PDB file of C-alpha atoms in Angstrom:
ATOM      1  CA  THR X   1      86.169  59.778  98.405  1.00  0.00           C
ATOM      2  CA  GLN X   2      86.778  59.226 102.281  1.00  0.00           C
ATOM      3  CA  GLY X   3      90.500  58.798 103.048  1.00  0.00           C
ATOM      4  CA  GLY X   4      91.155  58.003  99.464  1.00  0.00           C
ATOM      5  CA  ILE X   5      88.433  55.529  99.114  1.00  0.00           C
ATOM      6  CA  PHE X   6      85.266  54.861  97.533  1.00  0.00           C
ATOM      7  CA  THR X   7      83.110  51.852  99.951  1.00  0.00           C
ATOM      8  CA  THR X   8      79.800  50.130  98.801  1.00  0.00           C
ATOM      9  CA  PRO X   9      78.429  47.434  99.671  1.00  0.00           C
ATOM     10  CA  GLY X  10      79.409  43.987 100.049  1.00  0.00           C
ATOM     11  CA  ASP X  11      83.166  44.340 101.751  1.00  0.00           C
ATOM     12  CA  ALA X  12      83.944  46.208  98.546  1.00  0.00           C
ATOM     13  CA  TYR X  13      86.459  48.648  98.527  1.00  0.00           C
ATOM     14  CA  THR X  14      87.962  50.969  95.967  1.00  0.00           C
ATOM     15  CA  THR X  15      90.333  54.065  94.596  1.00  0.00           C
ATOM     16  CA  PRO X  16      90.170  55.741  91.282  1.00  0.00           C
ATOM     17  CA  VAL X  17      92.711  54.792  88.705  1.00  0.00           C
ATOM     18  CA  ASP X  18      92.922  58.735  87.968  1.00  0.00           C
ATOM     19  CA  MET X  19      94.148  59.371  91.924  1.00  0.00           C
ATOM     20  CA  TRP X  20      97.240  57.361  91.186  1.00  0.00           C
ATOM     21  CA  VAL X  21      97.705  59.374  87.707  1.00  0.00           C
ATOM     22  CA  LYS X  22      97.415  63.038  89.726  1.00  0.00           C
ATOM     23  CA  ALA X  23      99.862  61.908  92.378  1.00  0.00           C
ATOM     24  CA  LEU X  24     102.284  60.828  90.035  1.00  0.00           C
ATOM     25  CA  ASP X  25     102.165  64.157  88.541  1.00  0.00           C
ATOM     26  CA  PHE X  26     102.198  66.148  91.743  1.00  0.00           C
ATOM     27  CA  LEU X  27     105.373  63.884  92.772  1.00  0.00           C
ATOM     28  CA  LEU X  28     107.107  64.232  89.713  1.00  0.00           C
ATOM     29  CA  GLU X  29     106.641  68.306  90.379  1.00  0.00           C
ATOM     30  CA  LYS X  30     107.225  68.984  93.133  1.00  0.00           C
ATOM     31  CA  LEU X  31     110.714  66.301  93.154  1.00  0.00           C
ATOM     32  CA  THR X  32     111.639  68.856  90.230  1.00  0.00           C
ATOM     33  CA  ARG X  33     111.274  71.988  91.729  1.00  0.00           C
ATOM     34  CA  ASN X  34     113.316  71.094  94.370  1.00  0.00           C
ATOM     35  CA  TYR X  35     115.923  68.943  93.524  1.00  0.00           C
ATOM     36  CA  ASP X  36     118.004  69.018  91.038  1.00  0.00           C
ATOM     37  CA  VAL X  37     116.443  65.522  88.702  1.00  0.00           C
ATOM     38  CA  THR X  38     120.306  65.158  86.303  1.00  0.00           C
ATOM     39  CA  ARG X  39     121.814  64.241  89.135  1.00  0.00           C
ATOM     40  CA  ILE X  40     119.362  60.343  88.961  1.00  0.00           C
ATOM     41  CA  LYS X  41     120.410  57.795  88.343  1.00  0.00           C
ATOM     42  CA  SER X  42     118.675  55.298  88.453  1.00  0.00           C
ATOM     43  CA  ILE X  43     114.607  54.693  89.757  1.00  0.00           C
ATOM     44  CA  GLY X  44     112.764  52.145  91.229  1.00  0.00           C
ATOM     45  CA  GLY X  45     109.972  51.380  92.953  1.00  0.00           C
ATOM     46  CA  CYS X  46     106.911  49.346  94.222  1.00  0.00           C
ATOM     47  CA  ALA X  47     103.014  49.383  95.064  1.00  0.00           C
ATOM     48  CA  GLN X  48     100.737  48.305  97.742  1.00  0.00           C
ATOM     49  CA  LEU X  49      98.871  44.948  98.142  1.00  0.00           C
ATOM     50  CA  SER X  50      95.715  45.033  96.422  1.00  0.00           C
ATOM     51  CA  ARG X  51      93.796  43.603  99.274  1.00  0.00           C
ATOM     52  CA  LEU X  52      93.464  41.230 102.255  1.00  0.00           C
ATOM     53  CA  HIS X  53      90.910  39.411 104.257  1.00  0.00           C
ATOM     54  CA  PRO X  54      90.517  39.265 108.495  1.00  0.00           C
ATOM     55  CA  ASP X  55      89.958  35.864 108.439  1.00  0.00           C
ATOM     56  CA  VAL X  56      93.155  34.281 106.449  1.00  0.00           C
ATOM     57  CA  ILE X  57      96.267  33.198 107.704  1.00  0.00           C
ATOM     58  CA  HIS X  58      97.375  32.419 103.863  1.00  0.00           C
ATOM     59  CA  THR X  59      99.153  35.274 102.492  1.00  0.00           C
ATOM     60  CA  THR X  60     100.036  36.353  98.851  1.00  0.00           C
ATOM     61  CA  LEU X  61     100.707  40.098  97.207  1.00  0.00           C
ATOM     62  CA  PRO X  62      98.856  40.798  93.982  1.00  0.00           C
ATOM     63  CA  HIS X  63      98.321  44.554  94.279  1.00  0.00           C
ATOM     64  CA  ALA X  64      95.412  46.436  92.715  1.00  0.00           C
ATOM     65  CA  LEU X  65      95.014  45.857  89.282  1.00  0.00           C
ATOM     66  CA  VAL X  66      94.718  48.436  86.252  1.00  0.00           C
ATOM     67  CA  TRP X  67      92.414  47.112  83.874  1.00  0.00           C
ATOM     68  CA  TRP X  68      93.649  49.328  80.129  1.00  0.00           C
ATOM     69  CA  LYS X  69      90.804  49.940  77.224  1.00  0.00           C
ATOM     70  CA  SER X  70      91.492  48.283  73.918  1.00  0.00           C
ATOM     71  CA  THR X  71      91.683  51.484  72.339  1.00  0.00           C
ATOM     72  CA  PRO X  72      96.258  52.462  73.243  1.00  0.00           C
ATOM     73  CA  ILE X  73      96.712  47.955  72.343  1.00  0.00           C
ATOM     74  CA  PRO X  74      99.317  47.415  71.501  1.00  0.00           C
ATOM     75  CA  SER X  75     101.790  50.574  72.612  1.00  0.00           C
ATOM     76  CA  PHE X  76     101.165  51.763  75.256  1.00  0.00           C
ATOM     77  CA  PRO X  77      99.344  55.668  74.779  1.00  0.00           C
ATOM     78  CA  ALA X  78     101.468  57.957  73.325  1.00  0.00           C
ATOM     79  CA  LEU X  79     102.300  61.543  75.100  1.00  0.00           C
ATOM     80  CA  ASP X  80     102.448  64.162  74.787  1.00  0.00           C
ATOM     81  CA  PRO X  81     105.293  66.523  77.145  1.00  0.00           C
ATOM     82  CA  ARG X  82     103.642  69.543  77.004  1.00  0.00           C
ATOM     83  CA  LEU X  83     101.004  67.918  79.857  1.00  0.00           C
ATOM     84  CA  PRO X  84     100.483  66.048  82.248  1.00  0.00           C
ATOM     85  CA  PHE X  85      99.833  62.469  82.642  1.00  0.00           C
ATOM     86  CA  HIS X  86      96.166  63.232  83.787  1.00  0.00           C
ATOM     87  CA  SER X  87      95.253  65.367  81.423  1.00  0.00           C
ATOM     88  CA  GLN X  88      96.158  62.484  79.076  1.00  0.00           C
ATOM     89  CA  LEU X  89      94.563  59.453  81.294  1.00  0.00           C
ATOM     90  CA  PRO X  90      91.905  60.571  81.951  1.00  0.00           C
ATOM     91  CA  PRO X  91      88.935  58.078  83.613  1.00  0.00           C
ATOM     92  CA  ASN X  92      87.826  56.889  80.571  1.00  0.00           C
ATOM     93  CA  THR X  93      91.427  55.652  79.620  1.00  0.00           C
ATOM     94  CA  PHE X  94      90.434  52.173  82.118  1.00  0.00           C
ATOM     95  CA  SER X  95      87.983  49.599  81.222  1.00  0.00           C
ATOM     96  CA  LEU X  96      87.669  49.684  85.153  1.00  0.00           C
ATOM     97  CA  PRO X  97      87.941  53.120  86.495  1.00  0.00           C
ATOM     98  CA  ASN X  98      88.055  51.868  90.471  1.00  0.00           C
ATOM     99  CA  THR X  99      90.348  49.063  91.909  1.00  0.00           C
ATOM    100  CA  PRO X 100      89.799  46.685  94.233  1.00  0.00           C
ATOM    101  CA  VAL X 101      92.774  47.647  97.870  1.00  0.00           C
ATOM    102  CA  ALA X 102      93.522  46.963 101.217  1.00  0.00           C
ATOM    103  CA  GLN X 103      90.307  46.620 102.440  1.00  0.00           C
ATOM    104  CA  ASP X 104      87.916  44.774  99.751  1.00  0.00           C
ATOM    105  CA  THR X 105      87.492  41.654 100.635  1.00  0.00           C
ATOM    106  CA  SER X 106      84.806  40.808  97.475  1.00  0.00           C
ATOM    107  CA  ALA X 107      86.472  38.069  96.132  1.00  0.00           C
ATOM    108  CA  HIS X 108      87.116  35.509  98.938  1.00  0.00           C
ATOM    109  CA  THR X 109      84.071  33.653  98.162  1.00  0.00           C
ATOM    110  CA  ARG X 110      85.138  33.254  94.451  1.00  0.00           C
ATOM    111  CA  ALA X 111      88.722  32.828  95.570  1.00  0.00           C
ATOM    112  CA  LEU X 112      87.007  29.653  97.609  1.00  0.00           C
ATOM    113  CA  ALA X 113      85.212  28.792  94.764  1.00  0.00           C
ATOM    114  CA  LEU X 114      88.413  28.263  92.355  1.00  0.00           C
ATOM    115  CA  GLU X 115      90.342  26.382  94.844  1.00  0.00           C
ATOM    116  CA  ALA X 116      87.358  23.807  95.164  1.00  0.00           C
ATOM    117  CA  LEU X 117      86.975  23.858  91.464  1.00  0.00           C
ATOM    118  CA  LEU X 118      90.796  22.473  91.623  1.00  0.00           C
ATOM    119  CA  GLY X 119      90.659  20.434  94.485  1.00  0.00           C
ATOM    120  CA  GLY X 120      91.074  21.564  97.558  1.00  0.00           C
ATOM    121  CA  PRO X 121      94.055  24.158  99.657  1.00  0.00           C
ATOM    122  CA  ASP X 122      97.193  21.200  98.917  1.00  0.00           C
ATOM    123  CA  LEU X 123      95.997  20.448  95.413  1.00  0.00           C
ATOM    124  CA  MET X 124      95.766  24.583  94.443  1.00  0.00           C
ATOM    125  CA  ALA X 125      99.073  25.273  95.975  1.00  0.00           C
ATOM    126  CA  ALA X 126     100.567  21.670  94.566  1.00  0.00           C
ATOM    127  CA  ARG X 127      99.033  23.368  91.300  1.00  0.00           C
ATOM    128  CA  VAL X 128      99.734  27.658  91.248  1.00  0.00           C
ATOM    129  CA  GLY X 129     101.350  27.159  94.368  1.00  0.00           C
ATOM    130  CA  THR X 130      99.238  29.387  96.215  1.00  0.00           C
ATOM    131  CA  CYS X 131      95.644  28.230  97.787  1.00  0.00           C
ATOM    132  CA  ALA X 132      92.380  30.661  98.203  1.00  0.00           C
ATOM    133  CA  ASN X 133      92.585  33.940  99.441  1.00  0.00           C
ATOM    134  CA  ALA X 134      90.547  37.655  98.701  1.00  0.00           C
ATOM    135  CA  SER X 135      93.643  38.565  97.131  1.00  0.00           C
ATOM    136  CA  LEU X 136      94.513  36.664  94.561  1.00  0.00           C
ATOM    137  CA  LEU X 137      94.051  37.731  91.174  1.00  0.00           C
ATOM    138  CA  ALA X 138      92.334  35.193  89.909  1.00  0.00           C
ATOM    139  CA  ALA X 139      89.393  35.690  92.469  1.00  0.00           C
ATOM    140  CA  GLN X 140      89.472  39.308  91.572  1.00  0.00           C
ATOM    141  CA  LEU X 141      89.292  38.694  87.398  1.00  0.00           C
ATOM    142  CA  LEU X 142      86.264  35.871  88.449  1.00  0.00           C
ATOM    143  CA  ARG X 143      84.353  38.566  90.603  1.00  0.00           C
ATOM    144  CA  VAL X 144      84.343  40.802  87.903  1.00  0.00           C
ATOM    145  CA  ARG X 145      83.699  39.105  85.159  1.00  0.00           C
ATOM    146  CA  GLU X 146      80.083  37.612  86.919  1.00  0.00           C
ATOM    147  CA  SER X 147      79.294  40.524  88.677  1.00  0.00           C
ATOM    148  CA  TRP X 148      80.417  43.897  87.040  1.00  0.00           C
ATOM    149  CA  THR X 149      78.189  44.365  82.991  1.00  0.00           C
ATOM    150  CA  SER X 150      79.234  43.200  80.886  1.00  0.00           C
ATOM    151  CA  ASP X 151      81.515  46.030  78.674  1.00  0.00           C
ATOM    152  CA  VAL X 152      83.618  46.816  81.643  1.00  0.00           C
ATOM    153  CA  TRP X 153      84.951  42.814  80.553  1.00  0.00           C
ATOM    154  CA  SER X 154      84.307  43.256  76.247  1.00  0.00           C
ATOM    155  CA  ARG X 155      86.438  46.576  76.016  1.00  0.00           C
ATOM    156  CA  THR X 156      89.307  45.946  78.079  1.00  0.00           C
ATOM    157  CA  GLY X 157      92.772  45.094  76.023  1.00  0.00           C
ATOM    158  CA  LYS X 158      95.278  44.844  78.747  1.00  0.00           C
ATOM    159  CA  ILE X 159      95.409  44.257  82.741  1.00  0.00           C
ATOM    160  CA  GLN X 160      98.837  45.246  84.788  1.00  0.00           C
ATOM    161  CA  LEU X 161      99.856  44.936  88.765  1.00  0.00           C
ATOM    162  CA  ALA X 162      99.969  48.300  89.929  1.00  0.00           C
ATOM    163  CA  SER X 163     103.491  48.231  89.962  1.00  0.00           C
ATOM    164  CA  GLN X 164     103.803  47.275  86.525  1.00  0.00           C
ATOM    165  CA  PHE X 165     101.348  49.980  85.337  1.00  0.00           C
ATOM    166  CA  LEU X 166     103.836  52.108  88.041  1.00  0.00           C
ATOM    167  CA  ALA X 167     106.676  50.896  85.916  1.00  0.00           C
ATOM    168  CA  SER X 168     105.343  51.078  82.734  1.00  0.00           C
ATOM    169  CA  MET X 169     104.897  54.882  83.528  1.00  0.00           C
ATOM    170  CA  VAL X 170     107.691  56.001  84.394  1.00  0.00           C
ATOM    171  CA  VAL X 171     109.908  53.692  81.508  1.00  0.00           C
ATOM    172  CA  GLY X 172     106.542  54.345  78.718  1.00  0.00           C
ATOM    173  CA  GLU X 173     106.269  51.629  77.053  1.00  0.00           C
ATOM    174  CA  TRP X 174     104.970  47.939  78.300  1.00  0.00           C
ATOM    175  CA  VAL X 175     106.370  46.870  81.430  1.00  0.00           C
ATOM    176  CA  ASN X 176     105.844  43.181  82.161  1.00  0.00           C
ATOM    177  CA  MET X 177     105.244  41.354  85.480  1.00  0.00           C
ATOM    178  CA  GLY X 178     107.617  39.980  87.435  1.00  0.00           C
ATOM    179  CA  GLU X 179     107.346  35.850  88.205  1.00  0.00           C
ATOM    180  CA  SER X 180     108.033  36.932  92.016  1.00  0.00           C
ATOM    181  CA  GLU X 181     104.060  38.884  91.523  1.00  0.00           C
ATOM    182  CA  ALA X 182     102.477  36.032  88.822  1.00  0.00           C
ATOM    183  CA  CYS X 183     103.342  33.636  91.772  1.00  0.00           C
ATOM    184  CA  ALA X 184     101.176  35.085  93.784  1.00  0.00           C
ATOM    185  CA  THR X 185      97.768  35.459  91.202  1.00  0.00           C
ATOM    186  CA  GLY X 186      96.311  31.505  91.217  1.00  0.00           C
ATOM    187  CA  MET X 187      97.358  31.133  88.042  1.00  0.00           C
ATOM    188  CA  TRP X 188     100.864  30.904  86.715  1.00  0.00           C
ATOM    189  CA  VAL X 189     102.755  27.235  87.658  1.00  0.00           C
ATOM    190  CA  HIS X 190     106.591  27.273  88.935  1.00  0.00           C
ATOM    191  CA  ALA X 191     109.339  25.612  87.096  1.00  0.00           C
ATOM    192  CA  ASN X 192     109.987  23.639  89.345  1.00  0.00           C
ATOM    193  CA  ALA X 193     106.847  22.909  90.388  1.00  0.00           C
ATOM    194  CA  GLY X 194     107.095  19.841  88.163  1.00  0.00           C
ATOM    195  CA  ALA X 195     106.367  18.236  84.563  1.00  0.00           C
ATOM    196  CA  GLY X 196     102.327  18.041  83.934  1.00  0.00           C
ATOM    197  CA  ALA X 197     100.329  18.114  80.692  1.00  0.00           C
ATOM    198  CA  GLN X 198     100.388  21.687  80.164  1.00  0.00           C
ATOM    199  CA  GLY X 199     104.568  21.479  79.368  1.00  0.00           C
ATOM    200  CA  ALA X 200     108.072  20.071  80.875  1.00  0.00           C
ATOM    201  CA  ALA X 201     109.527  21.251  83.901  1.00  0.00           C
ATOM    202  CA  GLY X 202     111.482  24.247  84.137  1.00  0.00           C
ATOM    203  CA  LEU X 203     109.587  26.469  82.079  1.00  0.00           C
ATOM    204  CA  GLY X 204     107.635  28.763  84.178  1.00  0.00           C
ATOM    205  CA  ARG X 205     103.691  29.131  82.473  1.00  0.00           C
ATOM    206  CA  TRP X 206     100.584  31.190  82.847  1.00  0.00           C
ATOM    207  CA  ASP X 207      97.798  27.454  83.488  1.00  0.00           C
ATOM    208  CA  GLU X 208      96.166  27.000  80.941  1.00  0.00           C
ATOM    209  CA  GLY X 209      93.016  25.155  82.750  1.00  0.00           C
ATOM    210  CA  VAL X 210      93.244  27.935  85.386  1.00  0.00           C
ATOM    211  CA  LEU X 211      92.836  30.719  82.967  1.00  0.00           C
ATOM    212  CA  GLU X 212      89.983  28.741  81.530  1.00  0.00           C
ATOM    213  CA  ILE X 213      87.672  28.832  84.583  1.00  0.00           C
ATOM    214  CA  VAL X 214      87.722  31.956  85.314  1.00  0.00           C
ATOM    215  CA  GLY X 215      87.292  33.078  81.815  1.00  0.00           C
ATOM    216  CA  GLY X 216      84.707  30.967  81.787  1.00  0.00           C
ATOM    217  CA  SER X 217      85.574  29.224  78.221  1.00  0.00           C
ATOM    218  CA  ARG X 218      89.178  27.835  76.512  1.00  0.00           C
ATOM    219  CA  GLU X 219      88.730  31.318  74.803  1.00  0.00           C
ATOM    220  CA  GLU X 220      88.305  34.235  77.169  1.00  0.00           C
ATOM    221  CA  GLY X 221      90.873  32.175  78.518  1.00  0.00           C
ATOM    222  CA  ARG X 222      92.975  33.099  75.898  1.00  0.00           C
ATOM    223  CA  ARG X 223      92.221  35.977  75.687  1.00  0.00           C
ATOM    224  CA  ILE X 224      93.429  36.826  79.976  1.00  0.00           C
ATOM    225  CA  ARG X 225      96.550  35.301  78.728  1.00  0.00           C
ATOM    226  CA  THR X 226      96.566  38.193  75.716  1.00  0.00           C
ATOM    227  CA  TRP X 227      95.792  40.716  78.905  1.00  0.00           C
ATOM    228  CA  LEU X 228      98.131  39.550  81.187  1.00  0.00           C
ATOM    229  CA  GLY X 229     100.897  39.153  78.996  1.00  0.00           C
ATOM    230  CA  ASP X 230     104.833  37.724  79.099  1.00  0.00           C
ATOM    231  CA  VAL X 231     106.110  37.079  83.004  1.00  0.00           C
ATOM    232  CA  GLU X 232     109.932  38.716  83.031  1.00  0.00           C
ATOM    233  CA  VAL X 233     111.875  35.585  84.781  1.00  0.00           C
ATOM    234  CA  ALA X 234     115.329  37.633  85.395  1.00  0.00           C
ATOM    235  CA  GLY X 235     114.358  40.732  88.139  1.00  0.00           C
ATOM    236  CA  GLY X 236     117.715  41.606  88.628  1.00  0.00           C
ATOM    237  CA  ARG X 237     118.209  43.265  85.579  1.00  0.00           C
ATOM    238  CA  LYS X 238     116.967  46.673  84.328  1.00  0.00           C
ATOM    239  CA  ALA X 239     113.839  47.313  82.707  1.00  0.00           C
ATOM    240  CA  ALA X 240     114.332  49.487  80.231  1.00  0.00           C
ATOM    241  CA  HIS X 241     115.749  53.395  80.508  1.00  0.00           C
ATOM    242  CA  ILE X 242     113.817  56.176  81.628  1.00  0.00           C
ATOM    243  CA  SER X 243     110.308  57.671  78.635  1.00  0.00           C
ATOM    244  CA  ARG X 244     111.753  59.909  76.359  1.00  0.00           C
ATOM    245  CA  TYR X 245     108.414  62.095  78.204  1.00  0.00           C
ATOM    246  CA  LEU X 246     109.454  62.389  81.858  1.00  0.00           C
ATOM    247  CA  CYS X 247     112.754  63.828  79.800  1.00  0.00           C
ATOM    248  CA  GLU X 248     111.619  66.440  77.605  1.00  0.00           C
ATOM    249  CA  ARG X 249     108.744  67.579  80.563  1.00  0.00           C
ATOM    250  CA  TYR X 250     111.133  66.847  83.184  1.00  0.00           C
ATOM    251  CA  GLY X 251     115.402  66.912  82.519  1.00  0.00           C
ATOM    252  CA  PHE X 252     115.286  63.887  83.615  1.00  0.00           C
ATOM    253  CA  GLU X 253     118.558  62.350  81.831  1.00  0.00           C
ATOM    254  CA  SER X 254     117.676  60.329  79.126  1.00  0.00           C
ATOM    255  CA  ASP X 255     120.190  57.425  79.774  1.00  0.00           C
ATOM    256  CA  THR X 256     118.095  57.004  83.817  1.00  0.00           C
ATOM    257  CA  ILE X 257     118.063  53.118  84.430  1.00  0.00           C
ATOM    258  CA  VAL X 258     114.043  51.475  85.406  1.00  0.00           C
ATOM    259  CA  THR X 259     115.014  48.911  87.338  1.00  0.00           C
ATOM    260  CA  PRO X 260     112.012  46.171  87.816  1.00  0.00           C
ATOM    261  CA  PHE X 261     109.298  47.003  90.179  1.00  0.00           C
ATOM    262  CA  THR X 262     107.603  44.691  92.932  1.00  0.00           C
ATOM    263  CA  SER X 263     105.955  44.535  95.977  1.00  0.00           C
ATOM    264  CA  ASP X 264     105.703  47.118  98.808  1.00  0.00           C
ATOM    265  CA  TYR X 265     106.580  43.545 100.920  1.00  0.00           C
ATOM    266  CA  LEU X 266     109.078  42.736  98.452  1.00  0.00           C
ATOM    267  CA  SER X 267     111.093  45.605  98.493  1.00  0.00           C
ATOM    268  CA  SER X 268     111.251  45.999 102.035  1.00  0.00           C
ATOM    269  CA  TYR X 269     112.510  42.217 102.436  1.00  0.00           C
ATOM    270  CA  LEU X 270     115.334  43.515  99.661  1.00  0.00           C
ATOM    271  CA  SER X 271     116.358  46.485 101.329  1.00  0.00           C
ATOM    272  CA  LEU X 272     117.157  45.215 104.058  1.00  0.00           C
ATOM    273  CA  CYS X 273     119.701  42.709 102.774  1.00  0.00           C
ATOM    274  CA  PRO X 274     118.960  39.776 104.970  1.00  0.00           C
ATOM    275  CA  SER X 275     121.078  37.172 105.329  1.00  0.00           C
ATOM    276  CA  PRO X 276     120.179  33.082 104.560  1.00  0.00           C
ATOM    277  CA  GLY X 277     119.506  33.122 108.391  1.00  0.00           C
ATOM    278  CA  ASP X 278     117.796  35.970 109.389  1.00  0.00           C
ATOM    279  CA  ALA X 279     114.122  37.135 109.445  1.00  0.00           C
ATOM    280  CA  VAL X 280     112.255  40.052 108.588  1.00  0.00           C
ATOM    281  CA  LEU X 281     109.043  41.171 110.588  1.00  0.00           C
ATOM    282  CA  SER X 282     107.056  43.353 107.858  1.00  0.00           C
ATOM    283  CA  LEU X 283     104.455  45.518 110.118  1.00  0.00           C
ATOM    284  CA  GLY X 284     101.666  46.918 108.094  1.00  0.00           C
ATOM    285  CA  PRO X 285      97.728  46.408 106.470  1.00  0.00           C
ATOM    286  CA  MET X 286      99.221  42.838 107.053  1.00  0.00           C
ATOM    287  CA  ASP X 287     101.614  42.266 109.128  1.00  0.00           C
ATOM    288  CA  THR X 288     103.887  39.037 107.700  1.00  0.00           C
ATOM    289  CA  LEU X 289     106.844  37.179 108.202  1.00  0.00           C
ATOM    290  CA  LEU X 290     109.709  36.754 105.595  1.00  0.00           C
ATOM    291  CA  THR X 291     113.009  35.174 105.765  1.00  0.00           C
ATOM    292  CA  PRO X 292     115.119  32.877 102.464  1.00  0.00           C
ATOM    293  CA  ALA X 293     113.976  29.730 100.896  1.00  0.00           C
ATOM    294  CA  GLN X 294     116.413  27.664  98.955  1.00  0.00           C
ATOM    295  CA  HIS X 295     113.746  25.451  97.822  1.00  0.00           C
ATOM    296  CA  TYR X 296     110.643  26.065  96.400  1.00  0.00           C
ATOM    297  CA  LEU X 297     108.554  23.657  98.188  1.00  0.00           C
ATOM    298  CA  PRO X 298     104.680  25.144  97.930  1.00  0.00           C
ATOM    299  CA  THR X 299     101.770  24.147 100.888  1.00  0.00           C
ATOM    300  CA  ARG X 300      98.366  26.062 102.102  1.00  0.00           C
ATOM    301  CA  LEU X 301     100.713  27.312 105.104  1.00  0.00           C
ATOM    302  CA  TYR X 302     102.642  29.301 103.636  1.00  0.00           C
ATOM    303  CA  SER X 303     103.514  31.588 100.688  1.00  0.00           C
ATOM    304  CA  LEU X 304     106.634  31.005  98.322  1.00  0.00           C
ATOM    305  CA  PHE X 305     107.838  33.272  95.391  1.00  0.00           C
ATOM    306  CA  PRO X 306     111.034  33.430  93.003  1.00  0.00           C
ATOM    307  CA  HIS X 307     113.149  35.953  94.783  1.00  0.00           C
ATOM    308  CA  PRO X 308     112.693  39.210  92.203  1.00  0.00           C
ATOM    309  CA  ALA X 309     116.818  41.033  92.547  1.00  0.00           C
ATOM    310  CA  GLN X 310     118.177  37.165  90.859  1.00  0.00           C
ATOM    311  CA  ASP X 311     120.488  37.367  88.124  1.00  0.00           C
ATOM    312  CA  PRO X 312     118.533  34.107  85.425  1.00  0.00           C
ATOM    313  CA  SER X 313     122.834  32.970  85.958  1.00  0.00           C
ATOM    314  CA  GLU X 314     122.720  32.299  89.707  1.00  0.00           C
ATOM    315  CA  LYS X 315     121.190  29.222  92.055  1.00  0.00           C
ATOM    316  CA  ARG X 316     117.279  30.430  92.452  1.00  0.00           C
ATOM    317  CA  ARG X 317     116.600  31.099  95.844  1.00  0.00           C
ATOM    318  CA  TYR X 318     113.288  32.271  97.316  1.00  0.00           C
ATOM    319  CA  ILE X 319     111.321  34.219 100.408  1.00  0.00           C
ATOM    320  CA  ALA X 320     108.641  32.116 102.206  1.00  0.00           C
ATOM    321  CA  MET X 321     106.026  34.584 103.568  1.00  0.00           C
TER     322      MET X 321
END
């Protein structure tokens, strides 16, 4: 890589998942050498968004996507505490070893095609809460199906956002996607989006029609639904406890809590604990303005995400970006 990134013709920028795995090994080894990890009582995390397009004002938050081969499904791979992560999860563990990163814009045309099929930006936003942009997970899936060799698609058993992937590595089992991230995929119907042919209002769900478009058939759409898994709508509670592997290899306490992982922008917002009248300006690969929102009113002009750290018993809160 150059600066951790592979570049190829067609505005495609990718990074090897194996590099992330080795980086986690390096981080944990350095941490245990310099600190008493038994004093750590809780672990949280975030991951950077996958891509952006310089000409698109509308923004979303999906991360880089990890494509697992069918072999370790349905359970998370069993790990030997005598060995580091990277020696047990080599590149051939993944059906797509290199994943798009922030500079990648190669799926933008697929996003526009999907938007057209859904009736344009306004209808798409009303249906799945967002309109076309190069960040869409739906567009990334569509590009892989149409542009990559068929064996990548056929060998896949599960896909995870980078935040899910990192959380699963820490927990030692599959961690579900949070609803705040599902709302940015272009395939999720939010609970308050209204009743329709696919179910009653009040229950968020994957949009079967969009999945069918992305997969190319109803059967493949159902397969994508299996890859994505369930969505965790209760973002305020703990995800699980730390894995046995990390306890035995690095000495963490078994009761260490792992909280839900999310995107870097939403994590920055949460870290500042803004009041209802505050706005947060985040400067990074893509500059964003985040503000509290009381109602779910999707539009092509901004993105709305369910607050990732709220209890199910609370009144629903949102973050506008």
